[in-house]
């Protein structure tokens, strides 16, 4: 996607051989500063994932793949240890383990001196495939939007989203936002309600930044506002992303997603989840088995922003003596999900629905 006329991916290779590294957009500094960082080693990649310089399930996966490649350049015998280091960075998004396992499976058959080149090629293939999958999700999701827009007539179509499942969360395009970009570009009058997404504010910081850069009309709302807007008939559709969707169609996503799904169900608002197949955990039968990341309570007790004089500041907003619990994800049961938008099309959020699109997984 473009920022001020320049096309960017969120991660791209720079240099070759001993000088090979990857460059990423530092998402901890958005929306106030657009800056990039070079990841030059396994530890750089692991730190970037852990500290959320890069975040969003597909981008975490692509970064981990490049991180494993960088580890192979520096020590091709360290495959198992490097894979474990990367997998330990964040527990919920399955794309991380998926990407590490995919690269590792290739490397295990390859002599150590050839591992770096093979890993680098596999990481590039993962990044390119993510772009193609997100573009296809956009095409299928645009059909969902266009069908609802046709019913809405001339008025704007109000779409609510939670967290950031745009191009910043992926390598390009995004999952939940790809259909919105395509519908907007095709002339459908879309407007997006952007949940601020406390505590890290990925909606207010990142989704608003993306939509603004692309010229998509949007309004940031407090996380608690969506239910009221749905009761008033001001939400036509909810589209969110996913960090892990399991075999029965249960969806794990940023904490607060479940409450939006409940409100959507109560108000008859369609609730779609957009995800690439790399986000599907076929090995888990239901969502209760998904590990939920617990992050530093400081993300909840403090808030960061920019002052009117341009200084970035972090201030405490919770009394010093009050403990805080910062659970980052929740699970939305499949029964609350209208449909899953994947790169192969739209299906019911169920085992049978997923198998219609991915018949090769029906023996898993
Ligand atoms: O904690 P984050 O910012 O990595 O969480 C991201 C989300 O929850 C997104 O909604 C999800 O990864 C889908 S991204 C296409």
Tab-separated table of N, CA, C and O and ligand atoms in Angstrom, residues 27 49 52 54-60 90 92-93 95 130 134 161-170 174-177 197 200 202 206 240-244 252-255 257 273-276 279 293 295 299 328-329, ligand 1:
chain	number	residue	atom	x	y	z
A	27	UNK	N	6.338	-0.183	13.930
A	27	UNK	CA	4.931	0.116	14.216
A	27	UNK	C	4.720	0.696	15.608
A	27	UNK	O	3.645	1.204	15.908
A	49	UNK	N	9.479	-8.913	17.117
A	49	UNK	CA	8.169	-9.560	17.315
A	49	UNK	C	7.720	-9.358	18.765
A	49	UNK	O	6.580	-8.962	19.030
A	52	UNK	N	6.683	-5.807	19.538
A	52	UNK	CA	5.625	-5.362	18.629
A	52	UNK	C	6.055	-4.204	17.715
A	52	UNK	O	5.238	-3.407	17.278
A	54	UNK	N	6.992	-5.160	14.928
A	54	UNK	CA	6.108	-5.792	13.939
A	54	UNK	C	5.040	-6.557	14.708
A	54	UNK	O	5.322	-7.107	15.783
A	55	UNK	N	3.827	-6.531	14.182
A	55	UNK	CA	2.737	-7.249	14.863
A	55	UNK	C	1.683	-7.570	13.809
A	55	UNK	O	1.804	-7.182	12.652
A	56	UNK	N	0.633	-8.293	14.254
A	56	UNK	CA	-0.338	-8.793	13.282
A	56	UNK	C	0.108	-10.182	12.844
A	56	UNK	O	1.292	-10.398	12.512
A	57	UNK	N	-0.828	-11.121	12.864
A	57	UNK	CA	-0.457	-12.528	12.692
A	57	UNK	C	0.367	-12.811	11.430
A	57	UNK	O	1.444	-13.423	11.518
A	58	UNK	N	-0.080	-12.394	10.241
A	58	UNK	CA	0.713	-12.733	9.051
A	58	UNK	C	2.100	-12.094	9.046
A	58	UNK	O	3.080	-12.727	8.629
A	59	UNK	N	2.201	-10.851	9.523
A	59	UNK	CA	3.517	-10.196	9.528
A	59	UNK	C	4.455	-10.846	10.545
A	59	UNK	O	5.662	-10.981	10.297
A	60	UNK	N	3.909	-11.266	11.674
A	60	UNK	CA	4.740	-11.985	12.650
A	60	UNK	C	5.322	-13.249	11.991
A	60	UNK	O	6.502	-13.580	12.162
A	90	UNK	N	5.821	-14.855	20.892
A	90	UNK	CA	4.399	-14.547	21.137
A	90	UNK	C	3.609	-15.843	20.955
A	90	UNK	O	3.795	-16.547	19.957
A	92	UNK	N	0.042	-16.582	20.739
A	92	UNK	CA	-1.323	-16.793	20.246
A	92	UNK	C	-1.406	-16.921	18.723
A	92	UNK	O	-2.081	-17.829	18.212
A	93	UNK	N	-0.784	-16.012	17.993
A	93	UNK	CA	-0.902	-16.035	16.527
A	93	UNK	C	-0.221	-17.288	15.970
A	93	UNK	O	0.993	-17.451	16.085
A	95	UNK	N	0.317	-18.129	12.946
A	95	UNK	CA	1.181	-17.878	11.783
A	95	UNK	C	2.655	-17.951	12.152
A	95	UNK	O	3.492	-18.296	11.316
A	130	UNK	N	1.729	-14.368	1.149
A	130	UNK	CA	0.819	-13.602	2.011
A	130	UNK	C	0.192	-12.441	1.231
A	130	UNK	O	-1.000	-12.171	1.374
A	134	UNK	N	-3.796	-12.193	0.704
A	134	UNK	CA	-4.562	-11.038	1.188
A	134	UNK	C	-5.280	-10.349	0.025
A	134	UNK	O	-6.419	-9.883	0.194
A	161	UNK	N	-14.704	-2.326	12.493
A	161	UNK	CA	-13.574	-3.251	12.630
A	161	UNK	C	-12.892	-3.041	13.981
A	161	UNK	O	-13.006	-1.970	14.590
A	162	UNK	N	-12.210	-4.074	14.430
A	162	UNK	CA	-11.558	-4.066	15.743
A	162	UNK	C	-10.073	-4.369	15.554
A	162	UNK	O	-9.711	-5.218	14.753
A	163	UNK	N	-9.236	-3.663	16.285
A	163	UNK	CA	-7.782	-3.825	16.198
A	163	UNK	C	-7.275	-3.376	14.835
A	163	UNK	O	-7.921	-2.565	14.159
A	164	UNK	N	-6.135	-3.874	14.411
A	164	UNK	CA	-5.639	-3.565	13.073
A	164	UNK	C	-5.399	-4.862	12.330
A	164	UNK	O	-4.501	-5.629	12.675
A	165	UNK	N	-6.246	-5.095	11.332
A	165	UNK	CA	-6.056	-6.240	10.431
A	165	UNK	C	-5.931	-5.694	9.022
A	165	UNK	O	-6.520	-6.191	8.075
A	166	UNK	N	-5.146	-4.640	8.912
A	166	UNK	CA	-4.880	-4.023	7.614
A	166	UNK	C	-3.525	-4.435	7.085
A	166	UNK	O	-2.944	-5.426	7.542
A	167	UNK	N	-3.001	-3.634	6.158
A	167	UNK	CA	-1.734	-4.036	5.531
A	167	UNK	C	-0.595	-4.001	6.533
A	167	UNK	O	0.373	-4.754	6.395
A	168	UNK	N	-0.697	-3.192	7.574
A	168	UNK	CA	0.367	-3.161	8.583
A	168	UNK	C	0.444	-4.473	9.363
A	168	UNK	O	1.486	-4.803	9.918
A	169	UNK	N	-0.659	-5.210	9.419
A	169	UNK	CA	-0.670	-6.483	10.142
A	169	UNK	C	-0.186	-7.642	9.268
A	169	UNK	O	0.016	-8.750	9.773
A	170	UNK	N	-0.049	-7.350	7.976
A	170	UNK	CA	0.315	-8.409	7.011
A	170	UNK	C	1.556	-7.933	6.260
A	170	UNK	O	2.265	-7.064	6.732
A	174	UNK	N	-3.603	-6.474	3.803
A	174	UNK	CA	-4.379	-6.736	5.019
A	174	UNK	C	-5.390	-7.837	4.805
A	174	UNK	O	-5.581	-8.345	3.693
A	175	UNK	N	-6.053	-8.206	5.910
A	175	UNK	CA	-7.107	-9.217	5.823
A	175	UNK	C	-8.462	-8.516	5.912
A	175	UNK	O	-9.143	-8.336	4.920
A	176	UNK	N	-8.840	-8.040	7.100
A	176	UNK	CA	-10.151	-7.381	7.245
A	176	UNK	C	-10.254	-6.105	6.413
A	176	UNK	O	-11.343	-5.754	5.944
A	177	UNK	N	-9.125	-5.411	6.240
A	177	UNK	CA	-9.210	-4.132	5.520
A	177	UNK	C	-9.070	-4.285	4.007
A	177	UNK	O	-9.475	-3.374	3.260
A	197	UNK	N	-9.306	0.078	20.347
A	197	UNK	CA	-8.604	-1.173	20.688
A	197	UNK	C	-7.566	-0.976	21.796
A	197	UNK	O	-6.359	-1.134	21.608
A	200	UNK	N	-3.429	-1.232	23.615
A	200	UNK	CA	-2.324	-0.743	22.785
A	200	UNK	C	-2.792	0.166	21.653
A	200	UNK	O	-1.993	0.678	20.889
A	202	UNK	N	-4.235	-0.250	18.737
A	202	UNK	CA	-3.891	-0.529	17.330
A	202	UNK	C	-4.931	0.047	16.366
A	202	UNK	O	-4.617	0.344	15.223
A	206	UNK	N	-3.104	2.629	14.292
A	206	UNK	CA	-2.684	1.991	13.037
A	206	UNK	C	-3.795	1.924	11.991
A	206	UNK	O	-3.582	2.258	10.825
A	240	UNK	N	-13.497	-8.426	11.016
A	240	UNK	CA	-12.286	-8.426	11.844
A	240	UNK	C	-11.300	-9.434	11.267
A	240	UNK	O	-11.644	-10.236	10.384
A	241	UNK	N	-10.089	-9.405	11.775
A	241	UNK	CA	-9.082	-10.391	11.398
A	241	UNK	C	-9.055	-11.521	12.405
A	241	UNK	O	-9.963	-11.661	13.245
A	242	UNK	N	-8.023	-12.328	12.347
A	242	UNK	CA	-7.875	-13.429	13.304
A	242	UNK	C	-6.402	-13.734	13.517
A	242	UNK	O	-5.591	-13.621	12.591
A	243	UNK	N	-6.086	-14.107	14.731
A	243	UNK	CA	-4.728	-14.565	15.052
A	243	UNK	C	-4.630	-16.077	15.023
A	243	UNK	O	-3.549	-16.633	14.840
A	244	UNK	N	-5.761	-16.725	15.243
A	244	UNK	CA	-5.799	-18.182	15.116
A	244	UNK	C	-7.263	-18.597	15.011
A	244	UNK	O	-8.084	-18.243	15.864
A	252	UNK	N	-10.015	-16.783	17.256
A	252	UNK	CA	-9.294	-16.004	18.247
A	252	UNK	C	-8.815	-14.711	17.596
A	252	UNK	O	-8.244	-14.727	16.501
A	253	UNK	N	-9.064	-13.598	18.252
A	253	UNK	CA	-8.616	-12.298	17.744
A	253	UNK	C	-8.402	-11.375	18.937
A	253	UNK	O	-8.623	-11.756	20.097
A	254	UNK	N	-7.991	-10.162	18.649
A	254	UNK	CA	-7.696	-9.170	19.686
A	254	UNK	C	-8.818	-9.092	20.716
A	254	UNK	O	-9.998	-9.111	20.363
A	255	UNK	N	-8.440	-8.995	21.992
A	255	UNK	CA	-9.429	-8.993	23.062
A	255	UNK	C	-10.478	-7.892	22.810
A	255	UNK	O	-10.154	-6.780	22.401
A	257	UNK	N	-13.021	-8.630	20.684
A	257	UNK	CA	-13.711	-9.106	19.479
A	257	UNK	C	-14.979	-9.881	19.855
A	257	UNK	O	-16.034	-9.718	19.233
A	273	UNK	N	-15.158	-12.772	9.537
A	273	UNK	CA	-13.746	-12.820	9.921
A	273	UNK	C	-12.928	-13.107	8.661
A	273	UNK	O	-13.227	-14.062	7.928
A	274	UNK	N	-11.933	-12.261	8.413
A	274	UNK	CA	-11.081	-12.425	7.226
A	274	UNK	C	-9.731	-12.981	7.654
A	274	UNK	O	-9.094	-12.440	8.566
A	275	UNK	N	-9.304	-14.052	7.001
A	275	UNK	CA	-8.048	-14.692	7.410
A	275	UNK	C	-7.452	-15.510	6.277
A	275	UNK	O	-8.184	-16.122	5.500
A	276	UNK	N	-6.116	-15.528	6.188
A	276	UNK	CA	-5.470	-16.450	5.246
A	276	UNK	C	-5.405	-17.841	5.853
A	276	UNK	O	-5.494	-17.990	7.087
A	279	UNK	N	-3.493	-18.872	9.009
A	279	UNK	CA	-4.004	-18.548	10.346
A	279	UNK	C	-4.873	-19.680	10.902
A	279	UNK	O	-5.336	-19.618	12.034
A	293	UNK	N	-2.292	-14.879	25.091
A	293	UNK	CA	-1.136	-14.093	25.526
A	293	UNK	C	-1.528	-13.121	26.645
A	293	UNK	O	-2.513	-12.401	26.524
A	295	UNK	N	0.050	-9.917	28.436
A	295	UNK	CA	1.145	-8.970	28.235
A	295	UNK	C	1.351	-8.122	29.494
A	295	UNK	O	0.572	-8.178	30.439
A	299	UNK	N	1.086	-1.886	29.891
A	299	UNK	CA	0.352	-1.451	28.688
A	299	UNK	C	-1.041	-0.942	29.045
A	299	UNK	O	-1.642	-0.176	28.301
A	328	UNK	N	-4.494	-10.350	26.002
A	328	UNK	CA	-4.447	-9.677	24.695
A	328	UNK	C	-5.461	-10.204	23.679
A	328	UNK	O	-5.724	-9.518	22.680
A	329	UNK	N	-6.005	-11.389	23.876
A	329	UNK	CA	-6.874	-11.987	22.852
A	329	UNK	C	-8.089	-12.628	23.507
A	329	UNK	O	-8.081	-12.925	24.703
B	1	LIG	O1	-1.377	-7.935	19.158
B	1	LIG	P1	-1.403	-7.722	17.667
B	1	LIG	O2	-1.389	-6.277	17.285
B	1	LIG	O3	-0.363	-8.529	16.968
B	1	LIG	O4	-2.831	-8.298	17.270
B	1	LIG	C1	-3.280	-8.234	15.949
B	1	LIG	C2	-4.685	-8.664	15.813
B	1	LIG	O5	-5.332	-9.086	16.733
B	1	LIG	C3	-5.234	-8.630	14.457
B	1	LIG	O6	-6.584	-8.349	14.471
B	1	LIG	C4	-4.975	-10.040	13.871
B	1	LIG	O7	-3.614	-10.349	13.941
B	1	LIG	C5	-5.347	-10.170	12.498
B	1	LIG	S1	-4.105	-9.481	11.549
B	1	LIG	C6	-4.413	-9.667	9.927
